[in-house]
Amino acid sequence: MIKLLFFCFSILIGTELNVSIDEIVKKIDFNLNSENRFIESKMIVNGRRSSRTIVSKSWIIGVDKAFTEYTYPAREAGTKMLKIDNELYTYSPQTDRIIQISGHMLRQSVMGSDMSYNDILEDKPLNDIYNAVLEREEIVDGRNCYVIYLTASVSGLAYPNRRAWVDADYFLPIREELYAKSGQLLKSTSMKAIKRIGDRWFPTIFIFKDELKRGSKGTEWIIEDIMFDIDMDSSIFLKSSLRK
């Protein structure tokens, strides 16, 4: 037992001097951001008694433009979502209406999941919107992690403070806690099934849990296919595309 503790302590001390907090955040941003990407995914919403699966396709350019079309189940098929800068629009074929999501509506759940519309909007690089400090190092699920604390450097963020456990090899926040300004825990997230895609590490399973949602069992977002930095038709990011 003593040898094991000494070994773990040696690992922590050995890695502490090899990377700065700026490098950690920059590497996270590099892994999670790209010029553009296309994603095919499914979202599993785990309810108290049953679960349901929602399938979608998404086209994303940087952090300012994103278009998502839901294809399954039948009652959700044809529903679309468009993000242009800080504006977010949804379209429902049942009502044939385009609705802008803003204000308090941004806190609402997306498709009954543990993800909110704010989670979709606030996907800018961490380095652009937070100041970070390195708190300590820990072992999480057998992985050496840097524990970093982030404080908003801009106003109006849904999560002014967050704490992330960043895998020391992958430089991804494999566990994260998102807080209100008061310090109340609002949401927790984790990343799994990390794969090497080109020159970046990327998780193919994201788990979100709304800590204010009683009885929540979390929502799994599973990436089934992803392509980075591909040719993309910019016309899809027009409001007119929502009704096509």
Short mmCIF file of C-alpha atoms in Angstrom, two decimals:
data_model
loop_
_atom_site.label_atom_id
_atom_site.label_comp_id
_atom_site.label_asym_id
_atom_site.label_seq_id
_atom_site.Cartn_x
_atom_site.Cartn_y
_atom_site.Cartn_z
CA MET A 1 0.00 0.00 0.00
CA ILE A 2 2.83 2.39 0.92
CA LYS A 3 4.61 1.63 -2.37
CA LEU A 4 1.39 2.29 -4.28
CA LEU A 5 0.87 5.66 -2.58
CA PHE A 6 4.49 6.62 -3.22
CA PHE A 7 4.13 5.66 -6.90
CA CYS A 8 0.95 7.77 -7.32
CA PHE A 9 2.57 10.70 -5.51
CA SER A 10 5.63 10.45 -7.76
CA ILE A 11 3.43 10.59 -10.86
CA LEU A 12 1.70 13.72 -9.61
CA ILE A 13 4.93 15.51 -8.76
CA GLY A 14 6.54 14.42 -12.02
CA THR A 15 3.80 15.85 -14.21
CA GLU A 16 3.24 19.04 -12.23
CA LEU A 17 6.32 20.76 -13.64
CA ASN A 18 5.75 19.76 -17.25
CA VAL A 19 2.80 21.96 -18.19
CA SER A 20 1.42 25.41 -17.34
CA ILE A 21 -2.22 26.34 -16.89
CA ASP A 22 -2.09 28.32 -20.15
CA GLU A 23 -0.88 25.24 -22.01
CA ILE A 24 -3.60 23.08 -20.46
CA VAL A 25 -6.39 25.43 -21.54
CA LYS A 26 -4.94 25.93 -25.03
CA LYS A 27 -4.71 22.18 -25.57
CA ILE A 28 -8.32 21.70 -24.43
CA ASP A 29 -9.45 24.38 -26.87
CA PHE A 30 -7.46 22.82 -29.69
CA ASN A 31 -9.04 19.39 -29.13
CA LEU A 32 -12.62 20.61 -28.85
CA ASN A 33 -12.67 23.37 -31.47
CA SER A 34 -12.13 23.33 -35.21
CA GLU A 35 -12.65 25.37 -38.35
CA ASN A 36 -15.75 23.31 -39.06
CA ARG A 37 -17.19 19.86 -38.47
CA PHE A 38 -20.04 17.57 -39.43
CA ILE A 39 -21.56 15.31 -36.77
CA GLU A 40 -24.01 12.43 -36.82
CA SER A 41 -25.13 11.67 -33.29
CA LYS A 42 -27.80 10.32 -31.02
CA MET A 43 -28.97 11.67 -27.70
CA ILE A 44 -30.25 9.23 -25.08
CA VAL A 45 -32.49 10.97 -22.57
CA ASN A 46 -32.72 8.80 -19.46
CA GLY A 47 -36.01 9.42 -17.66
CA ARG A 48 -37.21 8.06 -14.34
CA ARG A 49 -39.06 5.15 -15.92
CA SER A 50 -37.74 4.87 -19.45
CA SER A 51 -35.27 6.29 -21.93
CA ARG A 52 -35.73 7.72 -25.38
CA THR A 53 -33.33 8.22 -28.27
CA ILE A 54 -33.15 11.26 -30.53
CA VAL A 55 -31.01 11.18 -33.69
CA SER A 56 -29.62 14.25 -35.44
CA LYS A 57 -27.14 15.62 -37.96
CA SER A 58 -25.20 18.83 -37.34
CA TRP A 59 -23.10 21.15 -39.49
CA ILE A 60 -20.88 23.54 -37.52
CA ILE A 61 -18.54 26.36 -38.55
CA GLY A 62 -16.23 27.58 -35.80
CA VAL A 63 -18.20 28.75 -32.77
CA ASP A 64 -20.54 31.16 -34.55
CA LYS A 65 -22.64 29.00 -36.86
CA ALA A 66 -24.39 25.67 -36.34
CA PHE A 67 -27.29 23.93 -38.05
CA THR A 68 -28.94 20.79 -36.64
CA GLU A 69 -31.65 18.63 -38.14
CA TYR A 70 -33.40 15.95 -36.08
CA THR A 71 -34.21 12.78 -38.01
CA TYR A 72 -35.58 10.37 -35.38
CA PRO A 73 -38.05 9.60 -33.81
CA ALA A 74 -40.86 10.35 -36.23
CA ARG A 75 -42.46 12.99 -34.01
CA GLU A 76 -39.18 14.96 -33.92
CA ALA A 77 -38.14 14.38 -37.55
CA GLY A 78 -37.80 17.63 -39.47
CA THR A 79 -37.28 19.75 -36.37
CA LYS A 80 -34.31 22.06 -36.96
CA MET A 81 -32.11 24.40 -34.99
CA LEU A 82 -29.94 27.23 -36.27
CA LYS A 83 -27.29 29.18 -34.40
CA ILE A 84 -25.95 32.40 -35.93
CA ASP A 85 -23.50 34.20 -33.63
CA ASN A 86 -25.44 34.71 -30.37
CA GLU A 87 -28.86 34.11 -31.91
CA LEU A 88 -30.63 30.76 -31.78
CA TYR A 89 -33.68 29.71 -33.82
CA THR A 90 -35.78 26.55 -33.84
CA TYR A 91 -38.23 25.28 -36.44
CA SER A 92 -41.01 22.74 -35.93
CA PRO A 93 -42.69 21.15 -38.98
CA GLN A 94 -45.80 20.49 -36.89
CA THR A 95 -46.45 24.21 -36.44
CA ASP A 96 -44.41 25.47 -39.43
CA ARG A 97 -43.08 28.19 -37.13
CA ILE A 98 -39.60 29.61 -36.61
CA ILE A 99 -39.02 30.68 -33.02
CA GLN A 100 -36.08 32.66 -31.71
CA ILE A 101 -34.83 31.31 -28.39
CA SER A 102 -33.68 34.13 -26.13
CA GLY A 103 -33.75 35.42 -22.55
CA HIS A 104 -35.09 33.00 -19.95
CA MET A 105 -35.96 30.50 -22.70
CA LEU A 106 -32.23 29.74 -23.07
CA ARG A 107 -32.35 27.93 -19.72
CA GLN A 108 -34.98 25.51 -20.99
CA SER A 109 -34.24 21.90 -21.81
CA VAL A 110 -33.49 20.79 -25.37
CA MET A 111 -35.88 17.95 -26.29
CA GLY A 112 -36.47 17.16 -22.61
CA SER A 113 -32.77 16.39 -22.09
CA ASP A 114 -30.33 17.59 -19.45
CA MET A 115 -28.85 19.96 -22.03
CA SER A 116 -30.13 23.54 -22.23
CA TYR A 117 -30.12 25.98 -25.12
CA ASN A 118 -27.40 27.84 -23.21
CA ASP A 119 -25.22 24.76 -23.54
CA ILE A 120 -25.51 25.06 -27.30
CA LEU A 121 -24.75 28.77 -27.40
CA GLU A 122 -21.83 28.82 -24.97
CA ASP A 123 -19.28 26.78 -26.90
CA LYS A 124 -16.57 29.39 -27.33
CA PRO A 125 -12.95 28.47 -26.54
CA LEU A 126 -12.35 28.52 -22.80
CA ASN A 127 -9.38 30.84 -23.26
CA ASP A 128 -11.70 33.51 -24.71
CA ILE A 129 -14.23 33.61 -21.87
CA TYR A 130 -12.56 32.30 -18.69
CA ASN A 131 -9.54 32.87 -16.49
CA ALA A 132 -8.11 29.60 -15.21
CA VAL A 133 -5.98 28.46 -12.28
CA LEU A 134 -4.44 25.06 -11.59
CA GLU A 135 -5.72 23.86 -8.19
CA ARG A 136 -4.18 20.42 -7.81
CA GLU A 137 -3.78 17.04 -9.45
CA GLU A 138 -5.91 13.93 -8.86
CA ILE A 139 -6.40 10.40 -10.09
CA VAL A 140 -9.84 9.92 -11.68
CA ASP A 141 -10.86 6.45 -12.89
CA GLY A 142 -7.21 5.51 -12.99
CA ARG A 143 -6.26 8.58 -15.09
CA ASN A 144 -3.95 11.35 -13.93
CA CYS A 145 -5.84 14.66 -14.11
CA TYR A 146 -5.14 18.35 -13.65
CA VAL A 147 -7.91 19.98 -11.62
CA ILE A 148 -8.47 23.50 -12.92
CA TYR A 149 -10.89 26.20 -11.77
CA LEU A 150 -12.30 28.64 -14.31
CA THR A 151 -13.80 32.06 -13.56
CA ALA A 152 -15.69 34.01 -16.20
CA SER A 153 -13.71 36.82 -17.82
CA VAL A 154 -16.80 38.11 -19.68
CA SER A 155 -20.29 38.86 -18.40
CA GLY A 156 -23.51 37.02 -19.07
CA LEU A 157 -22.27 33.42 -19.06
CA ALA A 158 -24.71 30.72 -17.94
CA TYR A 159 -21.91 29.16 -15.87
CA PRO A 160 -19.73 31.91 -14.35
CA ASN A 161 -17.57 29.34 -12.57
CA ARG A 162 -16.56 25.78 -13.40
CA ARG A 163 -14.16 23.15 -12.17
CA ALA A 164 -12.69 20.63 -14.62
CA TRP A 165 -10.69 17.44 -14.21
CA VAL A 166 -8.45 17.48 -17.30
CA ASP A 167 -6.88 14.22 -18.42
CA ALA A 168 -3.11 14.77 -18.38
CA ASP A 169 -2.58 12.74 -21.57
CA TYR A 170 -5.62 13.65 -23.66
CA PHE A 171 -6.03 17.24 -22.42
CA LEU A 172 -9.81 16.89 -22.26
CA PRO A 173 -12.08 17.71 -19.29
CA ILE A 174 -13.22 14.15 -18.59
CA ARG A 175 -15.25 15.45 -15.64
CA GLU A 176 -16.63 18.92 -15.02
CA GLU A 177 -18.82 20.80 -12.56
CA LEU A 178 -20.62 23.96 -13.69
CA TYR A 179 -21.59 26.57 -11.09
CA ALA A 180 -23.75 29.65 -10.75
CA LYS A 181 -22.13 32.88 -9.53
CA SER A 182 -23.44 32.03 -6.04
CA GLY A 183 -21.44 28.80 -6.08
CA GLN A 184 -24.47 26.55 -6.53
CA LEU A 185 -23.77 23.47 -8.62
CA LEU A 186 -25.98 23.65 -11.71
CA LYS A 187 -24.73 20.88 -13.95
CA SER A 188 -22.13 18.14 -14.12
CA THR A 189 -20.64 16.63 -17.27
CA SER A 190 -18.23 13.90 -18.27
CA MET A 191 -16.50 12.72 -21.45
CA LYS A 192 -15.78 9.12 -22.40
CA ALA A 193 -14.69 6.90 -25.30
CA ILE A 194 -11.91 9.28 -26.32
CA LYS A 195 -10.45 8.65 -29.77
CA ARG A 196 -7.60 10.02 -31.83
CA ILE A 197 -9.06 11.86 -34.83
CA GLY A 198 -6.40 13.41 -37.02
CA ASP A 199 -4.13 15.46 -34.77
CA ARG A 200 -6.61 15.87 -31.90
CA TRP A 201 -8.14 13.76 -29.15
CA PHE A 202 -11.93 13.87 -29.12
CA PRO A 203 -14.59 12.25 -26.90
CA THR A 204 -17.35 10.28 -28.60
CA ILE A 205 -19.59 10.10 -25.53
CA PHE A 206 -20.67 13.15 -23.52
CA ILE A 207 -22.81 12.79 -20.39
CA PHE A 208 -24.78 15.74 -19.02
CA LYS A 209 -26.61 15.86 -15.71
CA ASP A 210 -28.80 18.77 -14.64
CA GLU A 211 -28.16 18.92 -10.89
CA LEU A 212 -31.32 21.01 -10.36
CA LYS A 213 -33.55 18.48 -12.11
CA ARG A 214 -34.99 16.16 -9.50
CA GLY A 215 -34.62 12.51 -10.34
CA SER A 216 -32.41 13.19 -13.34
CA LYS A 217 -30.47 10.16 -14.55
CA GLY A 218 -28.51 12.19 -17.06
CA THR A 219 -28.41 12.50 -20.82
CA GLU A 220 -25.90 10.73 -23.06
CA TRP A 221 -24.81 12.39 -26.30
CA ILE A 222 -23.10 9.82 -28.47
CA ILE A 223 -21.07 10.82 -31.53
CA GLU A 224 -21.54 8.14 -34.19
CA ASP A 225 -19.60 9.93 -36.94
CA ILE A 226 -17.61 13.14 -37.04
CA MET A 227 -15.57 14.85 -39.77
CA PHE A 228 -13.37 17.89 -39.18
CA ASP A 229 -12.38 20.73 -41.51
CA ILE A 230 -14.37 19.68 -44.57
CA ASP A 231 -15.94 21.62 -47.42
CA MET A 232 -19.31 22.94 -46.29
CA ASP A 233 -22.12 24.80 -48.07
CA SER A 234 -22.54 28.09 -46.18
CA SER A 235 -26.12 28.51 -47.44
CA ILE A 236 -27.29 26.01 -44.84
CA PHE A 237 -26.65 28.66 -42.17
CA LEU A 238 -29.44 30.94 -43.41
CA LYS A 239 -32.81 31.25 -41.66
CA SER A 240 -34.49 30.26 -44.93
CA SER A 241 -32.87 26.82 -44.64
CA LEU A 242 -35.00 26.03 -41.59
CA ARG A 243 -38.09 25.51 -43.75
CA LYS A 244 -36.37 23.51 -46.52
#
